[in-house]
Coordinates of C-alpha atoms in Angstrom, one line a residue:
M1 CA -104.2 3.2 -137.2
S2 CA -106.0 -0.1 -137.0
W3 CA -108.0 -1.8 -139.7
Q4 CA -110.7 -2.6 -137.2
P5 CA -113.4 -0.6 -139.0
E6 CA -113.0 -2.8 -142.1
I7 CA -113.0 -5.9 -139.9
D8 CA -116.3 -4.7 -138.4
E9 CA -117.7 -4.1 -141.9
L10 CA -116.6 -7.6 -142.9
A11 CA -118.5 -9.1 -140.0
Y12 CA -121.5 -6.9 -140.8
R13 CA -121.5 -8.1 -144.4
R14 CA -121.3 -11.7 -143.4
Q15 CA -124.1 -11.2 -141.0
L16 CA -126.3 -9.8 -143.8
A17 CA -125.3 -12.7 -146.1
A18 CA -126.4 -15.2 -143.4
Q19 CA -129.9 -13.8 -143.6
L20 CA -130.3 -15.3 -147.0
G21 CA -133.3 -13.9 -148.8
G22 CA -134.7 -12.3 -145.7
P23 CA -137.0 -13.6 -142.9
D24 CA -140.2 -13.7 -144.9
K25 CA -138.7 -15.7 -147.8
V26 CA -136.8 -18.0 -145.4
Q27 CA -140.0 -18.7 -143.5
R28 CA -141.9 -19.4 -146.7
H29 CA -139.2 -21.8 -147.7
K30 CA -139.3 -23.7 -144.3
D31 CA -143.1 -23.7 -144.4
A32 CA -142.7 -25.8 -147.6
G33 CA -141.0 -28.4 -145.5
K34 CA -137.5 -27.6 -146.8
L35 CA -134.2 -26.7 -145.0
T36 CA -132.4 -23.6 -145.9
V37 CA -129.1 -23.9 -147.9
R38 CA -127.0 -23.3 -144.8
E39 CA -129.0 -25.8 -142.7
R40 CA -128.4 -28.3 -145.5
I41 CA -124.7 -27.7 -145.5
D42 CA -124.6 -28.1 -141.7
A43 CA -126.6 -31.4 -141.9
L44 CA -124.3 -32.9 -144.6
A45 CA -120.9 -31.7 -143.6
D46 CA -118.9 -32.7 -140.6
P47 CA -119.5 -30.2 -137.7
G48 CA -117.4 -27.1 -138.1
S49 CA -115.7 -28.3 -141.2
F50 CA -117.3 -26.0 -143.8
H51 CA -115.0 -23.3 -145.1
E52 CA -117.0 -20.9 -147.3
V53 CA -115.6 -19.3 -150.4
G54 CA -117.2 -16.2 -151.8
S55 CA -119.3 -15.4 -148.8
L56 CA -119.3 -11.6 -149.7
T57 CA -120.6 -12.2 -153.2
G58 CA -123.9 -10.5 -153.9
S59 CA -125.6 -7.1 -154.7
G60 CA -125.0 -4.3 -152.2
Q61 CA -127.3 -1.3 -151.8
Y62 CA -125.7 2.0 -150.9
D63 CA -126.8 5.5 -149.8
G64 CA -125.7 8.7 -151.3
N65 CA -122.5 8.7 -149.2
G66 CA -121.5 5.2 -150.3
R67 CA -122.5 3.5 -147.1
L68 CA -123.8 0.0 -147.3
V69 CA -127.5 0.0 -146.4
G70 CA -128.6 -3.4 -147.7
F71 CA -127.3 -6.5 -149.2
T72 CA -128.7 -9.4 -151.3
P73 CA -126.3 -12.3 -151.1
A74 CA -125.5 -14.5 -154.1
N75 CA -127.9 -17.4 -154.3
L76 CA -125.2 -20.0 -154.4
V77 CA -123.2 -20.9 -151.2
M78 CA -120.0 -22.9 -151.8
G79 CA -116.9 -23.9 -150.2
R80 CA -114.8 -26.8 -148.9
A81 CA -116.0 -29.2 -146.2
R82 CA -115.4 -32.7 -144.8
V83 CA -117.9 -35.5 -145.1
D84 CA -117.1 -38.4 -142.8
G85 CA -113.6 -37.0 -142.4
R86 CA -112.9 -36.7 -146.2
P87 CA -112.6 -33.4 -148.0
V88 CA -115.2 -32.4 -150.6
V89 CA -116.3 -29.3 -152.5
L90 CA -119.8 -28.5 -151.4
V91 CA -122.2 -26.2 -153.4
G92 CA -125.7 -25.3 -152.4
D93 CA -128.4 -23.2 -154.2
D94 CA -130.3 -20.7 -152.1
F95 CA -133.9 -20.8 -153.3
T96 CA -134.9 -17.8 -151.0
V97 CA -133.0 -15.5 -153.3
R98 CA -134.7 -15.2 -156.6
G99 CA -135.6 -18.9 -156.6
G100 CA -132.0 -19.9 -157.4
A101 CA -131.8 -17.9 -160.6
N102 CA -128.5 -16.3 -161.8
D103 CA -128.6 -13.1 -159.8
G104 CA -125.5 -12.3 -157.6
A105 CA -122.8 -13.7 -159.9
V106 CA -123.9 -17.3 -159.3
G107 CA -122.6 -18.4 -162.7
D108 CA -119.0 -17.3 -161.8
K109 CA -119.3 -19.1 -158.4
L110 CA -120.4 -22.3 -160.1
V111 CA -117.4 -22.2 -162.4
H112 CA -115.1 -21.5 -159.5
A113 CA -116.5 -24.4 -157.5
E114 CA -116.1 -26.9 -160.4
K115 CA -112.6 -25.7 -161.0
M116 CA -111.8 -26.1 -157.3
A117 CA -113.1 -29.7 -157.3
R118 CA -111.1 -30.4 -160.5
D119 CA -107.8 -28.9 -159.4
L120 CA -107.9 -30.0 -155.8
R121 CA -109.0 -33.4 -156.9
L122 CA -112.0 -33.4 -154.5
P123 CA -115.5 -34.9 -154.8
M124 CA -118.2 -32.4 -155.9
V125 CA -121.4 -32.4 -153.9
R126 CA -124.3 -30.3 -155.3
L127 CA -127.3 -29.3 -153.3
V128 CA -129.6 -28.2 -156.1
D129 CA -132.7 -26.1 -155.5
G130 CA -133.6 -23.8 -158.5
T131 CA -132.2 -23.1 -161.9
G132 CA -128.7 -23.0 -160.4
G133 CA -127.1 -20.6 -162.9
G134 CA -129.8 -20.3 -165.6
G135 CA -131.3 -17.0 -166.7
S136 CA -134.5 -15.2 -165.6
V137 CA -137.0 -13.2 -167.7
R138 CA -136.5 -10.4 -165.2
N139 CA -132.9 -10.2 -166.3
I140 CA -134.0 -8.8 -169.7
E141 CA -135.3 -5.6 -168.1
T142 CA -132.3 -5.4 -165.7
K143 CA -129.7 -5.8 -168.4
G144 CA -131.6 -4.1 -171.2
H145 CA -130.9 -6.9 -173.7
T146 CA -131.3 -10.6 -174.1
L147 CA -128.5 -13.2 -174.0
I148 CA -127.6 -16.1 -176.2
P149 CA -127.7 -19.2 -174.0
T150 CA -124.2 -20.2 -172.9
M151 CA -122.9 -22.6 -170.3
K152 CA -119.5 -21.4 -169.1
V153 CA -119.6 -24.0 -166.4
W154 CA -120.3 -27.0 -168.6
Q155 CA -116.7 -27.6 -169.7
H156 CA -115.8 -28.1 -166.1
V157 CA -118.9 -30.2 -165.3
V158 CA -117.9 -32.6 -168.1
E159 CA -114.3 -32.7 -167.1
N160 CA -115.2 -33.5 -163.5
M161 CA -117.3 -36.5 -164.5
S162 CA -114.0 -38.1 -165.5
L163 CA -112.0 -36.9 -162.6
V164 CA -113.9 -36.8 -159.3
P165 CA -117.0 -38.4 -157.8
V166 CA -120.0 -36.1 -158.4
V167 CA -123.2 -36.3 -156.3
S168 CA -126.2 -34.1 -156.9
L169 CA -129.2 -33.9 -154.6
A170 CA -132.4 -32.3 -156.1
L171 CA -133.9 -30.7 -153.0
G172 CA -136.6 -28.6 -154.5
S173 CA -138.0 -27.6 -157.9
V174 CA -135.0 -27.6 -160.4
A175 CA -135.2 -26.6 -164.0
G176 CA -133.0 -25.7 -166.9
M177 CA -129.3 -25.7 -165.9
G178 CA -130.2 -26.8 -162.4
A179 CA -131.9 -29.9 -163.8
A180 CA -128.9 -30.5 -166.1
R181 CA -126.5 -30.3 -163.1
V182 CA -128.5 -33.0 -161.3
A183 CA -128.4 -35.3 -164.3
A184 CA -124.6 -34.8 -164.9
S185 CA -123.7 -36.8 -161.8
H186 CA -122.4 -40.2 -160.8
Y187 CA -125.2 -40.4 -158.2
S188 CA -128.3 -38.3 -157.9
L189 CA -131.3 -38.2 -155.6
M190 CA -134.7 -36.5 -155.4
V191 CA -136.9 -36.1 -152.3
K192 CA -140.4 -37.4 -152.7
E193 CA -143.1 -34.7 -153.1
T194 CA -140.8 -31.8 -152.4
S195 CA -138.4 -32.3 -155.3
Q196 CA -139.3 -31.8 -159.0
L197 CA -137.2 -31.7 -162.1
F198 CA -138.1 -30.2 -165.4
N199 CA -136.8 -29.1 -168.8
A200 CA -139.3 -26.2 -168.2
G201 CA -141.8 -25.8 -165.4
P202 CA -145.6 -25.8 -165.3
P203 CA -146.1 -22.1 -166.4
V204 CA -144.1 -22.7 -169.5
V205 CA -145.6 -26.1 -170.3
A206 CA -149.1 -24.6 -169.9
R207 CA -148.4 -22.7 -173.1
I208 CA -148.5 -25.9 -175.0
G209 CA -151.8 -26.9 -173.5
Q210 CA -150.5 -29.2 -170.7
H211 CA -151.8 -27.9 -167.3
L212 CA -150.0 -29.9 -164.7
T213 CA -148.8 -29.6 -161.1
K214 CA -145.1 -29.6 -160.3
N215 CA -145.3 -33.3 -159.2
E216 CA -147.4 -34.3 -162.2
L217 CA -144.8 -32.8 -164.6
G218 CA -141.5 -33.7 -162.9
G219 CA -141.9 -35.6 -159.7
S220 CA -139.5 -38.2 -158.4
H221 CA -141.9 -40.9 -159.5
I222 CA -141.1 -39.9 -163.1
H223 CA -137.4 -39.3 -163.1
T224 CA -136.3 -42.2 -161.0
R225 CA -138.2 -44.5 -163.4
N226 CA -136.7 -43.0 -166.6
G227 CA -133.1 -42.9 -165.4
V228 CA -132.6 -39.1 -165.3
V229 CA -132.2 -39.4 -161.5
D230 CA -130.9 -42.5 -159.7
D231 CA -132.9 -42.7 -156.5
E232 CA -135.7 -41.1 -154.4
V233 CA -135.8 -40.7 -150.7
A234 CA -138.4 -39.7 -148.1
S235 CA -136.6 -36.7 -146.6
E236 CA -133.6 -34.4 -147.0
E237 CA -131.9 -36.1 -144.0
E238 CA -132.1 -39.5 -145.8
A239 CA -130.7 -37.8 -148.9
F240 CA -127.7 -36.6 -147.0
A241 CA -127.1 -40.0 -145.4
R242 CA -127.2 -41.7 -148.8
A243 CA -124.8 -39.2 -150.3
R244 CA -122.3 -39.9 -147.5
Q245 CA -122.7 -43.7 -148.0
F246 CA -122.2 -43.4 -151.8
L247 CA -119.0 -41.4 -151.3
S248 CA -117.6 -44.0 -148.8
Y249 CA -117.1 -46.5 -151.6
L250 CA -115.2 -44.2 -153.9
P251 CA -111.8 -42.6 -154.0
T252 CA -111.4 -38.9 -153.5
S253 CA -110.5 -38.7 -157.2
V254 CA -109.5 -41.0 -160.0
F255 CA -105.9 -40.4 -159.0
E256 CA -106.4 -42.5 -155.9
L257 CA -107.8 -46.0 -155.3
P258 CA -111.1 -46.8 -153.5
P259 CA -110.3 -47.3 -149.8
R260 CA -110.8 -50.6 -148.1
A261 CA -112.9 -50.7 -144.9
E262 CA -112.0 -52.9 -142.0
P263 CA -113.5 -56.4 -142.8
T264 CA -116.3 -57.3 -140.4
D265 CA -117.7 -60.4 -142.1
D266 CA -116.3 -63.9 -142.4
P267 CA -114.9 -64.4 -145.9
A268 CA -115.5 -68.2 -145.5
R269 CA -119.2 -67.8 -144.6
R270 CA -121.3 -70.4 -146.3
D271 CA -125.1 -69.9 -146.5
E272 CA -127.0 -73.1 -146.8
W273 CA -130.1 -71.6 -148.5
L274 CA -128.0 -70.7 -151.6
L275 CA -128.1 -74.4 -152.5
S276 CA -131.8 -74.0 -153.4
A277 CA -131.9 -70.3 -154.3
I278 CA -132.3 -71.0 -158.1
P279 CA -135.5 -73.0 -158.9
R280 CA -135.2 -76.2 -160.9
D281 CA -138.0 -74.9 -163.1
G282 CA -136.2 -72.7 -165.6
R283 CA -139.3 -70.6 -166.1
A284 CA -139.7 -69.8 -162.4
V285 CA -138.5 -66.5 -161.0
Y286 CA -136.5 -65.9 -157.9
K287 CA -135.4 -62.8 -155.9
I288 CA -131.9 -61.7 -156.8
R289 CA -131.4 -59.1 -154.0
P290 CA -131.1 -61.6 -151.2
I291 CA -128.5 -63.5 -153.1
V292 CA -126.5 -60.3 -153.6
Q293 CA -126.8 -59.3 -150.0
T294 CA -125.7 -62.7 -148.9
L295 CA -122.6 -62.9 -151.1
V296 CA -121.2 -59.5 -150.2
D297 CA -120.1 -58.3 -146.8
S298 CA -123.2 -58.1 -144.5
G299 CA -125.1 -54.8 -144.7
S300 CA -122.7 -53.4 -147.4
F301 CA -124.9 -53.5 -150.5
F302 CA -125.8 -50.0 -151.7
E303 CA -128.2 -50.2 -154.6
I304 CA -128.3 -47.6 -157.2
G305 CA -131.2 -47.0 -159.7
R306 CA -133.6 -49.5 -158.3
H307 CA -136.6 -48.2 -160.3
W308 CA -135.3 -48.1 -163.9
G309 CA -133.5 -50.5 -166.2
R310 CA -135.0 -53.1 -164.0
A311 CA -133.7 -56.3 -165.7
I312 CA -130.5 -55.7 -163.8
V313 CA -129.8 -54.7 -160.2
T314 CA -126.7 -52.4 -159.8
G315 CA -125.0 -51.1 -156.7
L316 CA -121.8 -50.7 -154.7
A317 CA -120.7 -53.2 -152.0
R318 CA -117.8 -54.4 -150.1
V319 CA -116.2 -57.9 -150.3
D320 CA -113.8 -58.7 -147.5
G321 CA -113.7 -54.9 -147.0
W322 CA -112.8 -54.0 -150.6
P323 CA -115.2 -51.8 -152.5
V324 CA -116.7 -53.4 -155.6
A325 CA -119.3 -52.7 -158.2
V326 CA -122.1 -55.3 -158.4
V327 CA -124.3 -56.1 -161.4
A328 CA -127.0 -58.8 -161.1
S329 CA -129.7 -60.0 -163.4
D330 CA -133.2 -59.7 -162.1
P331 CA -135.6 -62.4 -163.6
Y332 CA -138.6 -60.7 -162.0
Y333 CA -138.4 -58.2 -164.9
Y334 CA -139.1 -59.7 -168.3
G335 CA -137.3 -62.8 -167.2
G336 CA -134.0 -60.9 -167.1
G337 CA -134.3 -59.9 -170.8
W338 CA -132.6 -56.6 -171.5
D339 CA -134.5 -53.6 -172.9
S340 CA -132.8 -50.3 -174.0
A341 CA -133.1 -48.8 -170.5
T342 CA -131.4 -51.8 -168.9
A343 CA -128.5 -51.7 -171.5
E344 CA -128.1 -47.9 -170.8
K345 CA -128.1 -48.5 -167.0
F346 CA -125.5 -51.2 -167.4
T347 CA -123.3 -49.0 -169.6
R348 CA -123.4 -46.1 -167.2
F349 CA -122.6 -48.3 -164.2
V350 CA -119.7 -50.1 -165.9
D351 CA -118.3 -46.7 -166.9
M352 CA -118.4 -45.5 -163.3
A353 CA -116.7 -48.6 -162.1
E354 CA -114.0 -48.2 -164.7
A355 CA -113.5 -44.5 -163.9
F356 CA -113.1 -45.1 -160.2
H357 CA -111.2 -48.4 -160.3
L358 CA -113.9 -50.6 -158.8
P359 CA -113.6 -54.3 -159.6
V360 CA -116.9 -55.7 -161.1
I361 CA -118.8 -58.7 -159.9
N362 CA -121.4 -59.8 -162.4
L363 CA -124.2 -62.2 -161.4
V364 CA -125.6 -63.5 -164.7
D365 CA -129.0 -64.8 -165.6
I366 CA -129.7 -63.2 -169.0
A367 CA -132.3 -64.5 -171.4
G368 CA -131.1 -62.1 -174.1
F369 CA -132.4 -58.8 -175.4
Q370 CA -136.1 -58.2 -175.3
I371 CA -137.8 -59.2 -178.5
G372 CA -140.8 -58.1 -180.5
L373 CA -142.0 -55.0 -182.3
E374 CA -141.7 -52.6 -179.4
A375 CA -138.2 -53.7 -178.6
E376 CA -137.2 -53.1 -182.2
K377 CA -138.8 -49.7 -182.2
A378 CA -136.9 -48.8 -179.0
G379 CA -133.6 -49.4 -180.6
T380 CA -132.6 -52.1 -178.2
M381 CA -129.8 -53.4 -180.3
R382 CA -128.1 -50.0 -180.5
Y383 CA -128.2 -49.6 -176.7
G384 CA -127.1 -53.2 -176.3
V385 CA -124.1 -52.8 -178.5
R386 CA -123.0 -49.7 -176.5
A387 CA -123.2 -52.0 -173.4
L388 CA -120.9 -54.5 -175.1
A389 CA -118.5 -51.7 -175.9
A390 CA -118.4 -50.6 -172.3
V391 CA -117.4 -54.1 -171.2
Y392 CA -114.7 -54.4 -173.9
Q393 CA -113.3 -50.9 -173.0
A394 CA -113.2 -51.7 -169.3
T395 CA -109.9 -52.6 -167.8
V396 CA -110.9 -53.2 -164.1
P397 CA -110.7 -56.7 -162.7
W398 CA -113.9 -58.6 -163.5
C399 CA -115.6 -61.7 -162.1
S400 CA -118.7 -63.3 -163.5
V401 CA -120.9 -65.9 -161.8
I402 CA -123.4 -67.5 -164.1
L403 CA -126.4 -68.3 -161.9
R404 CA -128.7 -69.6 -164.6
R405 CA -129.1 -68.5 -168.2
A406 CA -126.6 -66.8 -170.5
Y407 CA -128.2 -66.5 -174.0
G408 CA -127.7 -64.3 -177.1
V409 CA -125.8 -61.2 -177.7
A410 CA -126.8 -59.7 -174.4
A411 CA -125.1 -62.6 -172.6
A412 CA -121.9 -61.7 -174.5
A413 CA -121.7 -58.7 -172.2
H414 CA -121.1 -60.9 -169.2
Q415 CA -117.3 -60.4 -169.6
H416 CA -114.5 -59.3 -171.9
M417 CA -113.4 -62.4 -173.8
G418 CA -110.1 -60.9 -174.9
R419 CA -108.5 -60.9 -171.4
F420 CA -108.4 -63.0 -168.3
N421 CA -111.4 -62.8 -166.1
F422 CA -112.6 -64.8 -163.1
R423 CA -115.7 -66.9 -164.1
Y424 CA -117.7 -69.5 -162.3
A425 CA -121.0 -71.2 -162.9
W426 CA -123.5 -72.7 -160.5
P427 CA -124.9 -76.1 -161.4
S428 CA -128.1 -74.4 -162.4
G429 CA -126.3 -72.6 -165.3
N430 CA -127.3 -73.1 -168.9
W431 CA -126.2 -71.1 -172.0
G432 CA -126.2 -70.9 -175.8
S433 CA -126.8 -68.6 -178.7
L434 CA -130.5 -68.7 -178.0
P435 CA -132.8 -70.8 -175.8
I436 CA -133.7 -74.2 -177.0
E437 CA -137.4 -73.4 -176.9
G438 CA -137.0 -70.6 -179.4
G439 CA -134.5 -72.3 -181.7
L440 CA -135.8 -75.8 -182.4
E441 CA -138.4 -74.8 -185.0
V442 CA -135.8 -72.9 -186.9
A443 CA -132.9 -75.4 -186.6
Y444 CA -135.0 -78.5 -187.2
K445 CA -137.7 -77.1 -189.4
A446 CA -137.5 -79.7 -192.2
E447 CA -137.1 -82.6 -189.8
I448 CA -140.1 -81.6 -187.7
G449 CA -142.2 -80.6 -190.7
G450 CA -141.6 -83.9 -192.5
A451 CA -142.5 -86.1 -189.6
D452 CA -145.7 -88.0 -189.4
D453 CA -146.3 -86.6 -186.0
P454 CA -144.5 -83.1 -185.8
V455 CA -145.4 -82.6 -182.1
Q456 CA -143.8 -85.9 -181.1
K457 CA -140.8 -85.4 -183.3
R458 CA -140.3 -81.9 -181.8
A459 CA -140.4 -83.4 -178.3
E460 CA -137.9 -86.1 -179.3
I461 CA -135.5 -83.6 -180.7
E462 CA -135.8 -81.3 -177.6
Q463 CA -135.1 -84.2 -175.3
R464 CA -132.1 -85.2 -177.3
V465 CA -130.7 -81.7 -177.4
R466 CA -131.4 -81.0 -173.7
S467 CA -129.3 -84.0 -172.8
L468 CA -126.3 -82.1 -174.2
T469 CA -127.0 -78.8 -172.3
S470 CA -125.7 -79.9 -168.9
P471 CA -123.1 -77.4 -167.7
F472 CA -120.9 -80.5 -166.9
R473 CA -120.7 -81.2 -170.7
S474 CA -119.5 -77.6 -171.2
A475 CA -117.0 -78.0 -168.4
E476 CA -115.6 -81.1 -170.1
A477 CA -114.8 -78.9 -173.2
F478 CA -113.5 -76.1 -171.0
V479 CA -116.3 -73.8 -172.2
I480 CA -116.8 -73.0 -168.5
E481 CA -113.7 -72.9 -166.2
D482 CA -115.4 -74.0 -163.0
I483 CA -118.7 -75.2 -161.7
I484 CA -119.0 -74.4 -158.0
D485 CA -121.2 -75.2 -155.1
P486 CA -123.3 -72.0 -154.6
R487 CA -122.3 -72.0 -150.9
D488 CA -118.7 -71.5 -151.9
T489 CA -119.4 -68.4 -153.9
R490 CA -118.6 -65.8 -151.2
A491 CA -115.2 -67.3 -150.4
L492 CA -114.3 -67.2 -154.1
L493 CA -115.5 -63.6 -154.4
C494 CA -113.4 -62.7 -151.4
E495 CA -110.4 -64.3 -153.1
F496 CA -111.2 -62.3 -156.3
A497 CA -111.4 -59.1 -154.3
N498 CA -108.1 -59.6 -152.6
L499 CA -106.3 -60.7 -155.8
A500 CA -107.8 -57.8 -157.7
A501 CA -106.9 -55.1 -155.1
P502 CA -103.2 -54.8 -156.2
L503 CA -104.1 -54.8 -159.8
R504 CA -106.1 -51.6 -159.6
E505 CA -104.4 -48.7 -161.2
A506 CA -105.1 -45.0 -160.4
G507 CA -105.4 -42.5 -163.1
V508 CA -107.7 -41.1 -165.8
R509 CA -109.4 -43.7 -168.0
K510 CA -109.6 -43.1 -171.8
F511 CA -112.4 -44.6 -173.9
G512 CA -112.7 -44.9 -177.6
I513 CA -115.8 -43.9 -179.5
R514 CA -118.9 -45.9 -178.6
P515 CA -121.2 -47.2 -181.4

């Protein structure tokens, strides 16, 4: 006898699973301007590449004769797929089934997916829309008892952060473990207006007297400014495009090296405007992003975390086709002075570069740590010391270009002084333990105070000291290795990228304890 009846039942069960939470809930979901989980998978994955795992998982309803009469699929769809030709593990929450809560063995599927990414050494891409494995009050009545919160999946989430690229897209209202899964990523996104992220949603928060809408409580305008989520986009389609672009710079796992793209830009390109990019007035600001975009391969700069930690600009790029991690000071924010958020952003970014073997290019214009009472209350020094630790634990090739200022402890994070690094300075560079303007009164207090005309004496001292701050004086003492024409910077960065490429080593990175 044939097994055709079972094959027919298999097809029937898959047909039921494809209906998600049912026509009414699917329509309500789409009326909210959101794609269904299967539409999202189709939009992100290469056509026909998704191989689902666990498609039969769910809750079956049976008649008295044991015949299947209804089926509620698990609200997590997972499997393997290809994104731009590269294999990934793809996981998506189905909000149409119990709002993405843990019905239908979703917790076990989450664990299975994370293990699959770990053991196959494949990037993990999460399409998060709901609690994504968290509990539901309704479960109390269903189970007849309450549960102590546990996170079986979290061991694997943490492991994967050190092993494979992890991308999480918040595509709806995510809370609890769903929110935690978004934050536990190398790159995360929210969609404006349709995505929200909470520790707990508005109904729970109302119990403490805060009556807020979803967007007021956890919209993208909040979490892309505090660093919980990296970026916000206008649509789900844009989110998928950015996820694909992010992955293109990274290896499939830490056991491989980032792939080189075919070079499309002249490594010897010299841009004349760089000669006047830095104002002669040391107090004047300038735009750093055009400088970054000019120095790397044309069109390759992919900024990450634009709206938080704003004293630096961070992103991935290509230099002569090689993927690199770029950090650049932004004088438009507090003159480039680091606050605690900037130091944290720097630390996280350097850690990612180290994990995935990306050489670092650091464009330096650092006035130091932010000062004043609020900076002290914010624990800026603690976060800054962690940033220093990240630099001194990094082993990837490193190139610093000092564009203008390098002052104080924060500037000490511009490179690891215990090993060889590439380092250049533009003629606009100046450096020291602290700016002259802030140190004269302390260093020359007695001389200024004892003068007949303290103001004139201070001006004389400042002029005398400034005559010694030329970067050429430092070059004479080999404090700086090379002062370069800004127009030559791209060619030197291309040399760095090509020399660094064979030095990259695949494998798992190990860090000591950070302060």
